[in-house]
GROMACS .gro file of C-alpha atoms in nm:
model
  477
    1MET     CA    1   0.686   3.023   0.541
    2GLY     CA    2   0.864   3.005   0.866
    3LYS     CA    3   1.216   3.057   0.635
    4GLU     CA    4   1.129   3.122   0.289
    5THR     CA    5   1.507   3.092   0.194
    6GLY     CA    6   1.514   2.771   0.346
    7PHE     CA    7   1.549   2.579   0.021
    8LEU     CA    8   1.816   2.804  -0.028
    9GLU     CA    9   2.056   2.727   0.250
   10LEU     CA   10   1.996   2.360   0.295
   11ASP     CA   11   2.041   2.053   0.053
   12ARG     CA   12   1.807   1.767   0.075
   13GLN     CA   13   1.853   1.536   0.325
   14ASP     CA   14   1.638   1.220   0.359
   15ARG     CA   15   1.626   0.901   0.640
   16VAL     CA   16   1.862   0.636   0.570
   17TYR     CA   17   1.859   0.279   0.604
   18GLY     CA   18   2.076   0.016   0.841
   19PRO     CA   19   2.330  -0.161   0.753
   20VAL     CA   20   2.206  -0.429   0.513
   21ASP     CA   21   2.389  -0.707   0.692
   22GLU     CA   22   2.190  -0.631   1.042
   23ARG     CA   23   1.873  -0.583   0.854
   24LEU     CA   24   1.869  -0.939   0.687
   25LYS     CA   25   1.904  -1.088   1.007
   26ASN     CA   26   1.563  -1.014   1.119
   27TYR     CA   27   1.219  -0.874   0.966
   28LYS     CA   28   1.240  -0.525   1.175
   29GLU     CA   29   1.195  -0.197   1.020
   30PHE     CA   30   1.544  -0.051   0.955
   31VAL     CA   31   1.453   0.353   0.836
   32ILE     CA   32   1.660   0.562   1.065
   33PRO     CA   33   1.463   0.874   1.136
   34LEU     CA   34   1.591   1.193   1.091
   35LYS     CA   35   1.744   1.394   1.437
   36PRO     CA   36   1.493   1.658   1.529
   37ASP     CA   37   1.723   1.946   1.406
   38VAL     CA   38   1.768   1.819   1.096
   39LEU     CA   39   1.389   1.734   1.061
   40LYS     CA   40   1.306   2.096   1.126
   41GLY     CA   41   1.575   2.232   0.888
   42GLN     CA   42   1.425   1.975   0.617
   43ALA     CA   43   1.054   2.123   0.716
   44SER     CA   44   1.256   2.479   0.637
   45ARG     CA   45   1.295   2.384   0.272
   46CYS     CA   46   0.889   2.412   0.181
   47MET     CA   47   0.947   2.706  -0.043
   48ASN     CA   48   0.565   2.905  -0.010
   49CYS     CA   49   0.568   2.830  -0.363
   50GLY     CA   50   0.269   2.986  -0.570
   51VAL     CA   51   0.082   2.688  -0.647
   52PRO     CA   52   0.187   2.380  -0.425
   53HIS     CA   53   0.148   2.083  -0.656
   54CYS     CA   54   0.204   1.832  -0.360
   55HIS     CA   55  -0.178   1.863  -0.272
   56THR     CA   56  -0.282   1.773  -0.557
   57GLY     CA   57   0.027   1.487  -0.603
   58CYS     CA   58  -0.114   1.329  -0.307
   59PRO     CA   59  -0.440   1.149  -0.338
   60VAL     CA   60  -0.559   1.222   0.004
   61ASN     CA   61  -0.502   1.612  -0.081
   62ASN     CA   62  -0.269   1.599   0.247
   63ILE     CA   63  -0.216   1.993   0.339
   64ILE     CA   64   0.148   1.975   0.297
   65PRO     CA   65   0.309   2.311   0.336
   66ASP     CA   66   0.081   2.376   0.639
   67TRP     CA   67   0.231   2.136   0.837
   68ASN     CA   68   0.585   2.168   0.749
   69HIS     CA   69   0.549   2.528   0.846
   70LEU     CA   70   0.429   2.397   1.192
   71VAL     CA   71   0.726   2.119   1.249
   72TYR     CA   72   0.978   2.444   1.120
   73GLU     CA   73   0.777   2.623   1.412
   74ASP     CA   74   0.832   2.341   1.626
   75ASP     CA   75   0.458   2.302   1.701
   76PHE     CA   76   0.446   1.922   1.596
   77ARG     CA   77   0.066   1.894   1.834
   78ASN     CA   78  -0.120   2.154   1.543
   79ALA     CA   79   0.102   1.970   1.232
   80LEU     CA   80  -0.016   1.630   1.379
   81GLU     CA   81  -0.387   1.791   1.355
   82VAL     CA   82  -0.354   1.938   1.011
   83LEU     CA   83  -0.178   1.597   0.887
   84HIS     CA   84  -0.486   1.400   1.060
   85SER     CA   85  -0.769   1.644   0.894
   86THR     CA   86  -0.715   1.458   0.551
   87ASN     CA   87  -0.561   1.137   0.600
   88ASN     CA   88  -0.666   0.892   0.902
   89PHE     CA   89  -0.311   0.649   0.917
   90PRO     CA   90  -0.025   0.869   0.827
   91GLU     CA   91   0.173   0.621   0.988
   92PHE     CA   92   0.132   0.365   0.736
   93THR     CA   93   0.148   0.604   0.442
   94GLY     CA   94   0.430   0.776   0.616
   95ARG     CA   95   0.600   0.401   0.585
   96ILE     CA   96   0.490   0.225   0.239
   97CYS     CA   97   0.365   0.566   0.022
   98PRO     CA   98   0.610   0.595  -0.302
   99ALA     CA   99   0.537   0.978  -0.213
  100PRO     CA  100   0.387   1.126  -0.508
  101CYS     CA  101   0.370   1.441  -0.316
  102GLU     CA  102   0.726   1.463  -0.342
  103ALA     CA  103   0.733   1.363  -0.741
  104ALA     CA  104   0.510   1.685  -0.733
  105CYS     CA  105   0.711   1.932  -0.551
  106THR     CA  106   0.866   2.211  -0.722
  107LEU     CA  107   1.192   2.128  -0.578
  108ASN     CA  108   1.190   1.823  -0.770
  109ILE     CA  109   1.289   1.977  -1.107
  110ILE     CA  110   1.616   2.007  -0.952
  111ASP     CA  111   1.563   1.685  -0.822
  112GLU     CA  112   1.582   1.835  -0.459
  113PRO     CA  113   1.193   1.771  -0.331
  114VAL     CA  114   1.097   1.843  -0.003
  115THR     CA  115   1.135   1.527   0.253
  116ILE     CA  116   0.773   1.543   0.282
  117LYS     CA  117   0.728   1.168   0.353
  118SER     CA  118   0.966   1.167   0.642
  119ILE     CA  119   0.851   1.467   0.813
  120GLU     CA  120   0.485   1.308   0.754
  121CYS     CA  121   0.629   0.986   0.903
  122ALA     CA  122   0.775   1.200   1.216
  123ILE     CA  123   0.468   1.357   1.303
  124VAL     CA  124   0.223   1.137   1.362
  125ASP     CA  125   0.506   0.840   1.544
  126LYS     CA  126   0.580   1.175   1.752
  127GLY     CA  127   0.208   1.214   1.801
  128TRP     CA  128   0.203   0.864   1.930
  129ALA     CA  129   0.448   0.874   2.157
  130GLU     CA  130   0.376   1.208   2.289
  131GLY     CA  131  -0.010   1.070   2.403
  132TRP     CA  132  -0.133   1.284   2.159
  133ILE     CA  133  -0.342   1.036   1.970
  134THR     CA  134  -0.666   0.920   2.127
  135PRO     CA  135  -1.016   0.785   2.022
  136LYS     CA  136  -1.268   1.028   1.892
  137ILE     CA  137  -1.580   0.926   2.029
  138PRO     CA  138  -1.903   1.108   1.880
  139ALA     CA  139  -2.088   1.302   2.100
  140LYS     CA  140  -2.421   1.155   1.993
  141LYS     CA  141  -2.566   0.839   1.824
  142SER     CA  142  -2.726   0.846   1.486
  143GLY     CA  143  -2.879   0.546   1.543
  144LYS     CA  144  -2.780   0.423   1.167
  145SER     CA  145  -2.568   0.079   1.182
  146VAL     CA  146  -2.327  -0.028   0.868
  147ALA     CA  147  -2.120  -0.334   0.761
  148VAL     CA  148  -1.780  -0.257   0.594
  149VAL     CA  149  -1.658  -0.555   0.436
  150GLY     CA  150  -1.262  -0.587   0.438
  151SER     CA  151  -1.046  -0.433   0.690
  152GLY     CA  152  -0.776  -0.277   0.435
  153PRO     CA  153  -0.679   0.099   0.409
  154ALA     CA  154  -0.974   0.155   0.255
  155GLY     CA  155  -1.213  -0.022   0.518
  156LEU     CA  156  -1.066   0.088   0.786
  157ALA     CA  157  -1.006   0.431   0.688
  158CYS     CA  158  -1.431   0.427   0.640
  159ALA     CA  159  -1.505   0.252   0.930
  160GLN     CA  160  -1.332   0.510   1.124
  161GLN     CA  161  -1.497   0.834   0.923
  162LEU     CA  162  -1.861   0.671   0.995
  163ALA     CA  163  -1.805   0.588   1.371
  164ARG     CA  164  -1.687   0.931   1.449
  165ALA     CA  165  -2.006   1.043   1.241
  166GLY     CA  166  -2.180   0.863   1.519
  167HIS     CA  167  -2.321   0.522   1.305
  168SER     CA  168  -2.259   0.212   1.466
  169VAL     CA  169  -1.996   0.000   1.217
  170THR     CA  170  -1.895  -0.338   1.187
  171VAL     CA  171  -1.610  -0.415   0.984
  172PHE     CA  172  -1.584  -0.808   0.862
  173GLU     CA  173  -1.291  -0.945   0.839
  174LYS     CA  174  -1.204  -1.311   0.660
  175ASN     CA  175  -0.852  -1.334   0.777
  176ASP     CA  176  -0.773  -1.409   1.142
  177ARG     CA  177  -0.672  -1.014   1.175
  178VAL     CA  178  -0.701  -0.715   1.067
  179GLY     CA  179  -0.550  -0.543   0.779
  180GLY     CA  180  -0.576  -0.710   0.453
  181LEU     CA  181  -0.330  -0.636   0.218
  182MET     CA  182  -0.105  -0.423   0.519
  183ARG     CA  183  -0.123  -0.705   0.752
  184TYR     CA  184  -0.019  -0.986   0.527
  185GLY     CA  185   0.103  -0.834   0.184
  186ILE     CA  186   0.335  -0.615   0.337
  187PRO     CA  187   0.662  -0.752   0.523
  188ASP     CA  188   0.704  -0.633   0.845
  189PHE     CA  189   1.052  -0.441   0.743
  190LYS     CA  190   0.852  -0.229   0.551
  191MET     CA  191   0.574  -0.181   0.830
  192GLU     CA  192   0.535  -0.348   1.141
  193LYS     CA  193   0.199  -0.452   1.248
  194HIS     CA  194   0.184  -0.274   1.611
  195LEU     CA  195   0.076   0.009   1.422
  196ILE     CA  196  -0.240  -0.160   1.286
  197ASN     CA  197  -0.289  -0.310   1.594
  198ARG     CA  198  -0.267   0.049   1.742
  199ARG     CA  199  -0.522   0.213   1.521
  200ALA     CA  200  -0.776  -0.150   1.573
  201ALA     CA  201  -0.785  -0.061   1.965
  202GLN     CA  202  -0.833   0.310   1.861
  203MET     CA  203  -1.115   0.246   1.674
  204GLU     CA  204  -1.288  -0.007   1.914
  205ALA     CA  205  -1.255   0.240   2.164
  206GLU     CA  206  -1.443   0.455   1.888
  207GLY     CA  207  -1.696   0.202   1.869
  208VAL     CA  208  -1.610  -0.003   1.594
  209SER     CA  209  -1.663  -0.340   1.640
  210PHE     CA  210  -1.404  -0.574   1.447
  211LYS     CA  211  -1.531  -0.945   1.335
  212THR     CA  212  -1.238  -1.175   1.205
  213SER     CA  213  -1.242  -1.494   1.054
  214THR     CA  214  -1.591  -1.416   0.911
  215GLU     CA  215  -1.599  -1.412   0.524
  216VAL     CA  216  -1.917  -1.272   0.375
  217GLY     CA  217  -2.055  -1.450   0.117
  218VAL     CA  218  -1.964  -1.771   0.328
  219ASN     CA  219  -2.002  -1.725   0.699
  220VAL     CA  220  -2.224  -1.433   0.645
  221SER     CA  221  -2.493  -1.368   0.357
  222ILE     CA  222  -2.516  -1.058   0.189
  223THR     CA  223  -2.903  -1.097   0.274
  224SER     CA  224  -2.803  -1.117   0.641
  225LEU     CA  225  -2.625  -0.801   0.567
  226LYS     CA  226  -2.889  -0.644   0.430
  227ASP     CA  227  -3.138  -0.730   0.696
  228ASN     CA  228  -2.938  -0.582   0.975
  229TYR     CA  229  -2.717  -0.337   0.880
  230ASP     CA  230  -2.853   0.030   0.721
  231ALA     CA  231  -2.593   0.079   0.509
  232ILE     CA  232  -2.275  -0.227   0.305
  233VAL     CA  233  -1.941  -0.099   0.230
  234PHE     CA  234  -1.794  -0.295   0.004
  235ALA     CA  235  -1.393  -0.252   0.083
  236GLY     CA  236  -1.234  -0.595   0.027
  237GLY     CA  237  -0.935  -0.491  -0.256
  238ALA     CA  238  -0.886  -0.673  -0.551
  239GLU     CA  239  -0.716  -1.032  -0.471
  240ASP     CA  240  -0.759  -1.200  -0.790
  241ALA     CA  241  -0.379  -1.251  -0.903
  242ARG     CA  242  -0.276  -1.269  -1.241
  243LYS     CA  243  -0.225  -1.620  -1.355
  244LEU     CA  244   0.132  -1.747  -1.523
  245GLY     CA  245  -0.047  -1.929  -1.881
  246ILE     CA  246   0.271  -2.115  -1.936
  247PRO     CA  247   0.357  -2.486  -1.977
  248GLY     CA  248   0.475  -2.637  -1.610
  249SER     CA  249   0.275  -2.336  -1.434
  250GLU     CA  250   0.121  -2.603  -1.275
  251LEU     CA  251   0.456  -2.732  -1.089
  252PRO     CA  252   0.415  -2.714  -0.669
  253GLY     CA  253   0.706  -2.510  -0.683
  254VAL     CA  254   0.518  -2.185  -0.878
  255ARG     CA  255   0.355  -2.004  -0.608
  256LEU     CA  256   0.172  -1.689  -0.576
  257ALA     CA  257   0.349  -1.376  -0.391
  258MET     CA  258   0.102  -1.367  -0.172
  259GLU     CA  259   0.113  -1.675  -0.042
  260PHE     CA  260   0.454  -1.671   0.026
  261LEU     CA  261   0.458  -1.336   0.200
  262THR     CA  262   0.162  -1.409   0.400
  263GLN     CA  263   0.328  -1.707   0.589
  264GLN     CA  264   0.631  -1.521   0.659
  265ASN     CA  265   0.413  -1.244   0.832
  266LYS     CA  266   0.227  -1.497   1.010
  267ARG     CA  267   0.537  -1.631   1.182
  268ASN     CA  268   0.635  -1.323   1.257
  269ALA     CA  269   0.337  -1.221   1.420
  270GLY     CA  270   0.373  -1.551   1.630
  271ASP     CA  271   0.207  -1.837   1.449
  272ASP     CA  272   0.280  -2.186   1.421
  273GLU     CA  273   0.382  -2.339   1.095
  274LEU     CA  274   0.066  -2.524   1.067
  275ARG     CA  275  -0.149  -2.220   1.130
  276ALA     CA  276   0.105  -2.006   0.899
  277ALA     CA  277   0.125  -2.237   0.611
  278PRO     CA  278  -0.184  -2.518   0.626
  279ARG     CA  279  -0.095  -2.580   0.257
  280GLY     CA  280   0.269  -2.626   0.337
  281SER     CA  281   0.559  -2.459   0.429
  282LEU     CA  282   0.685  -2.198   0.136
  283THR     CA  283   1.007  -2.058   0.205
  284ALA     CA  284   1.344  -1.965  -0.004
  285THR     CA  285   1.579  -2.128   0.221
  286GLY     CA  286   1.882  -2.242   0.039
  287LYS     CA  287   1.691  -2.205  -0.314
  288ASN     CA  288   1.753  -2.032  -0.673
  289VAL     CA  289   1.425  -1.823  -0.649
  290ILE     CA  290   1.302  -1.615  -0.988
  291VAL     CA  291   1.019  -1.318  -0.867
  292ILE     CA  292   0.823  -1.246  -1.179
  293GLY     CA  293   0.708  -0.891  -1.139
  294GLY     CA  294   0.870  -0.566  -1.136
  295GLY     CA  295   0.683  -0.389  -0.891
  296ASP     CA  296   0.638  -0.332  -0.509
  297THR     CA  297   0.525  -0.684  -0.408
  298GLY     CA  298   0.811  -0.852  -0.630
  299SER     CA  299   1.037  -0.627  -0.441
  300ASP     CA  300   0.886  -0.747  -0.137
  301CYS     CA  301   0.954  -1.109  -0.216
  302VAL     CA  302   1.319  -1.012  -0.299
  303GLY     CA  303   1.341  -0.869   0.072
  304THR     CA  304   1.159  -1.167   0.218
  305SER     CA  305   1.367  -1.400   0.010
  306ASN     CA  306   1.698  -1.297   0.118
  307ARG     CA  307   1.604  -1.277   0.467
  308GLN     CA  308   1.513  -1.647   0.419
  309GLY     CA  309   1.868  -1.743   0.302
  310ALA     CA  310   1.797  -1.781  -0.080
  311LYS     CA  311   2.081  -1.919  -0.291
  312SER     CA  312   1.979  -1.640  -0.522
  313VAL     CA  313   1.693  -1.389  -0.651
  314VAL     CA  314   1.623  -1.314  -1.021
  315GLN     CA  315   1.366  -1.074  -1.054
  316LEU     CA  316   1.246  -1.019  -1.404
  317GLU     CA  317   1.000  -0.812  -1.559
  318ILE     CA  318   0.841  -0.779  -1.874
  319MET     CA  319   0.853  -0.426  -1.987
  320PRO     CA  320   1.200  -0.224  -2.034
  321LYS     CA  321   1.406  -0.122  -1.815
  322PRO     CA  322   1.345   0.264  -1.752
  323PRO     CA  323   1.552   0.552  -1.774
  324GLU     CA  324   1.729   0.639  -1.480
  325HIS     CA  325   1.623   0.991  -1.493
  326GLU     CA  326   1.303   1.136  -1.629
  327ASP     CA  327   1.215   1.431  -1.838
  328LYS     CA  328   1.111   1.686  -1.609
  329GLY     CA  329   0.969   1.923  -1.891
  330MET     CA  330   0.747   1.607  -1.966
  331SER     CA  331   0.708   1.465  -1.670
  332TRP     CA  332   0.636   1.703  -1.398
  333PRO     CA  333   0.420   1.739  -1.160
  334PHE     CA  334   0.309   1.421  -1.241
  335TRP     CA  335   0.407   1.070  -1.162
  336PRO     CA  336   0.694   0.991  -1.382
  337LEU     CA  337   0.829   0.696  -1.530
  338LYS     CA  338   1.192   0.611  -1.397
  339LEU     CA  339   1.417   0.330  -1.259
  340ARG     CA  340   1.288   0.260  -0.861
  341THR     CA  341   1.583   0.065  -0.710
  342SER     CA  342   1.403  -0.041  -0.342
  343SER     CA  343   1.582  -0.092  -0.008
  344SER     CA  344   1.528  -0.474  -0.094
  345HIS     CA  345   1.691  -0.427  -0.408
  346GLN     CA  346   1.983  -0.328  -0.229
  347GLU     CA  347   2.020  -0.596  -0.055
  348GLY     CA  348   2.090  -0.830  -0.324
  349VAL     CA  349   1.924  -0.951  -0.659
  350ASP     CA  350   1.965  -0.974  -1.000
  351ARG     CA  351   1.709  -0.784  -1.226
  352GLU     CA  352   1.637  -0.852  -1.555
  353TRP     CA  353   1.386  -0.652  -1.795
  354ALA     CA  354   1.178  -0.693  -2.134
  355VAL     CA  355   1.194  -1.083  -2.060
  356LEU     CA  356   0.934  -1.316  -2.183
  357THR     CA  357   0.885  -1.645  -1.960
  358LYS     CA  358   0.803  -1.951  -2.222
  359ARG     CA  359   0.811  -2.267  -1.994
  360VAL     CA  360   0.850  -2.360  -1.616
  361VAL     CA  361   1.113  -2.645  -1.668
  362GLY     CA  362   1.067  -2.948  -1.409
  363ASP     CA  363   0.861  -3.287  -1.377
  364ASN     CA  364   0.757  -3.330  -1.014
  365ASP     CA  365   0.980  -2.977  -0.907
  366VAL     CA  366   1.098  -2.679  -1.047
  367LYS     CA  367   1.419  -2.697  -1.201
  368GLY     CA  368   1.449  -2.426  -1.452
  369LEU     CA  369   1.249  -2.150  -1.658
  370GLU     CA  370   1.295  -2.098  -2.015
  371CYS     CA  371   1.264  -1.710  -2.098
  372VAL     CA  372   1.326  -1.470  -2.412
  373ARG     CA  373   1.395  -1.147  -2.452
  374VAL     CA  374   1.182  -0.903  -2.627
  375GLU     CA  375   1.146  -0.596  -2.784
  376TRP     CA  376   0.870  -0.313  -2.734
  377LYS     CA  377   0.807  -0.123  -3.089
  378ASP     CA  378   0.467   0.091  -3.100
  379GLY     CA  379   0.362  -0.039  -2.743
  380LYS     CA  380   0.361  -0.398  -2.877
  381MET     CA  381   0.616  -0.659  -2.794
  382GLN     CA  382   0.822  -0.869  -2.983
  383GLU     CA  383   1.075  -1.188  -2.931
  384ILE     CA  384   1.395  -1.169  -3.000
  385ALA     CA  385   1.506  -1.459  -3.256
  386GLY     CA  386   1.795  -1.639  -3.108
  387SER     CA  387   1.755  -1.442  -2.746
  388GLU     CA  388   1.625  -1.764  -2.548
  389PHE     CA  389   1.782  -1.877  -2.226
  390THR     CA  390   1.717  -2.109  -1.921
  391LEU     CA  391   1.749  -1.993  -1.530
  392GLU     CA  392   1.810  -2.244  -1.279
  393ALA     CA  393   1.512  -2.208  -1.079
  394ASP     CA  394   1.395  -2.397  -0.740
  395LEU     CA  395   1.110  -2.177  -0.638
  396ILE     CA  396   0.909  -1.964  -0.892
  397LEU     CA  397   0.721  -1.692  -0.725
  398LEU     CA  398   0.473  -1.474  -0.903
  399ALA     CA  399   0.431  -1.123  -0.820
  400MET     CA  400   0.241  -1.020  -1.129
  401GLY     CA  401  -0.054  -0.791  -1.020
  402PHE     CA  402  -0.436  -0.848  -0.967
  403VAL     CA  403  -0.694  -0.871  -1.217
  404GLY     CA  404  -0.975  -0.752  -1.003
  405PRO     CA  405  -1.187  -0.854  -0.708
  406LYS     CA  406  -1.268  -1.220  -0.610
  407LYS     CA  407  -1.623  -1.289  -0.770
  408ALA     CA  408  -1.681  -1.619  -0.578
  409GLY     CA  409  -1.896  -1.553  -0.295
  410MET     CA  410  -1.990  -1.198  -0.186
  411LEU     CA  411  -2.004  -1.033  -0.523
  412ASP     CA  412  -2.167  -1.345  -0.649
  413GLN     CA  413  -2.415  -1.300  -0.387
  414ALA     CA  414  -2.485  -0.921  -0.436
  415ALA     CA  415  -2.494  -0.922  -0.818
  416VAL     CA  416  -2.391  -0.570  -0.835
  417GLU     CA  417  -2.260  -0.462  -1.167
  418LEU     CA  418  -1.898  -0.484  -1.266
  419ASP     CA  419  -1.753  -0.225  -1.504
  420ALA     CA  420  -1.542  -0.349  -1.824
  421ARG     CA  421  -1.235  -0.412  -1.605
  422GLY     CA  422  -1.403  -0.627  -1.377
  423ASN     CA  423  -1.443  -0.421  -1.070
  424VAL     CA  424  -1.723  -0.340  -0.879
  425LYS     CA  425  -1.918  -0.048  -1.060
  426ALA     CA  426  -1.917   0.283  -0.853
  427ASP     CA  427  -1.796   0.633  -0.949
  428THR     CA  428  -1.633   0.836  -0.740
  429LEU     CA  429  -1.860   1.104  -0.600
  430ALA     CA  430  -2.130   0.852  -0.430
  431TYR     CA  431  -1.916   0.567  -0.465
  432GLN     CA  432  -2.291   0.379  -0.464
  433THR     CA  433  -2.324   0.051  -0.687
  434SER     CA  434  -2.586  -0.041  -0.887
  435ASP     CA  435  -2.777  -0.179  -0.527
  436GLU     CA  436  -2.874   0.160  -0.368
  437LYS     CA  437  -2.807  -0.012  -0.033
  438ILE     CA  438  -2.461  -0.123  -0.103
  439TRP     CA  439  -2.130   0.113  -0.167
  440ALA     CA  440  -1.789   0.056  -0.277
  441CYS     CA  441  -1.431   0.210  -0.240
  442GLY     CA  442  -1.072   0.125  -0.269
  443ASP     CA  443  -0.925  -0.103  -0.491
  444MET     CA  444  -1.228  -0.340  -0.486
  445ARG     CA  445  -1.375  -0.070  -0.679
  446ARG     CA  446  -1.043   0.121  -0.869
  447GLY     CA  447  -0.875  -0.218  -0.916
  448GLN     CA  448  -0.496  -0.240  -0.747
  449SER     CA  449  -0.349   0.060  -0.601
  450LEU     CA  450  -0.218   0.253  -0.331
  451VAL     CA  451  -0.258   0.238   0.019
  452VAL     CA  452  -0.299   0.600   0.020
  453TRP     CA  453  -0.555   0.582  -0.259
  454ALA     CA  454  -0.715   0.322  -0.029
  455ILE     CA  455  -0.757   0.599   0.218
  456ARG     CA  456  -0.892   0.849   0.018
  457GLU     CA  457  -1.170   0.642  -0.130
  458GLY     CA  458  -1.257   0.501   0.191
  459ARG     CA  459  -1.288   0.865   0.346
  460GLN     CA  460  -1.494   0.987   0.075
  461CYS     CA  461  -1.713   0.681   0.028
  462ALA     CA  462  -1.802   0.735   0.406
  463ARG     CA  463  -1.896   1.102   0.380
  464SER     CA  464  -2.130   0.941   0.113
  465VAL     CA  465  -2.298   0.669   0.326
  466ASP     CA  466  -2.354   0.920   0.614
  467LEU     CA  467  -2.510   1.210   0.323
  468ALA     CA  468  -2.766   0.886   0.263
  469LEU     CA  469  -2.833   0.785   0.585
  470MET     CA  470  -2.891   1.137   0.763
  471GLY     CA  471  -2.991   1.403   0.453
  472GLU     CA  472  -2.653   1.574   0.532
  473SER     CA  473  -2.304   1.537   0.628
  474GLU     CA  474  -2.013   1.715   0.822
  475LEU     CA  475  -1.760   1.437   0.714
  476PRO     CA  476  -1.480   1.615   0.515
  477ARG     CA  477  -1.425   1.525   0.148
   0.00000   0.00000   0.00000
């Protein structure tokens, strides 16, 4: 390592956020990058530990100590090469990944992990700024064609790897723009969408063809894909949202988080209201908003509601409040269960834990939400007698996760085998489904997960497809 005593000399210093009152006025990113000298110092803190658990903490197995060392040496161009060797889209993960690599960092034992995520983001942002990131056009074509269904991170990673292997790749996307959940589910204030556009342009130059507003199973049949392509990859995500099965949940003021977030992202992209909100405008302006679900999607609803001018925002979670600090001896180097407060939470929200919803109050419009507090014993939930309460509400957003991929259309036509959870059945070696011509990766195969896991699966699936088509593959796994 360039400076083996760096972690002894410097404390952890990470990126900071812009002022709350300023960032609530728009949907722009507000993370302030580290200055070059500070970034170099933070990279020097990588401590040359005997077993770098950050490698295995990272789903794409980023070679983190190597590019930390290169940043310390001010060799960003080679750092970018090392970073891209395992991750197609580090500008995505450098913004929206929860950084399990930092949880696995040896210095996290003392709550001072290396600022891996910030360094990763700085490397790739500099690469784009300097013009180092260009299309990688294959020297020769294979003569094989692949259809990739879905343009989220799994589909994009798979398509880019296959195109670089020389295959003719077509990505089918049912929405009007590529990006999947990253495009319409993640708010612009977390990741601006020009980042996706830039990568899509690079991929087009590499030979990838994008067919948007084209839903496989509706506009294009599985039979047609089988007739026209040598291989098919299902990377359509897990879009079947968990429903709220309580009285009153059918009222028009109870809506899915993805519909709410998608509408705002479309407005930000310049769409008029008819195109952004075909079912009618869904906004939090002047309303008492309740977000059901304590995860990232719920947090995104909180941030978006505050930017739209909500009167109040309450976020409910059915699980008990996690501890503020994990037991390192029990959890490290694995991802710990602990209280996590997002930038959206810091902008204003009342968070409630161990709350079960019972009934939506209202006739034609939502007026409130009846709830009861619960306790958890031996993994079982019990209602606490006499703890019932009612929250005032005009809009209830459901952010309770996803139960798997949608079955109607593509999956019904393909008739591939599903696993016990309703996901497309395929292992993590071959990624091949019960149909020998169809592969599956990302959330459609593993269930709802992280962008970084989707990228990993897309890359590994691409190698499997390449191997099946050509008998050998030089693509990394």
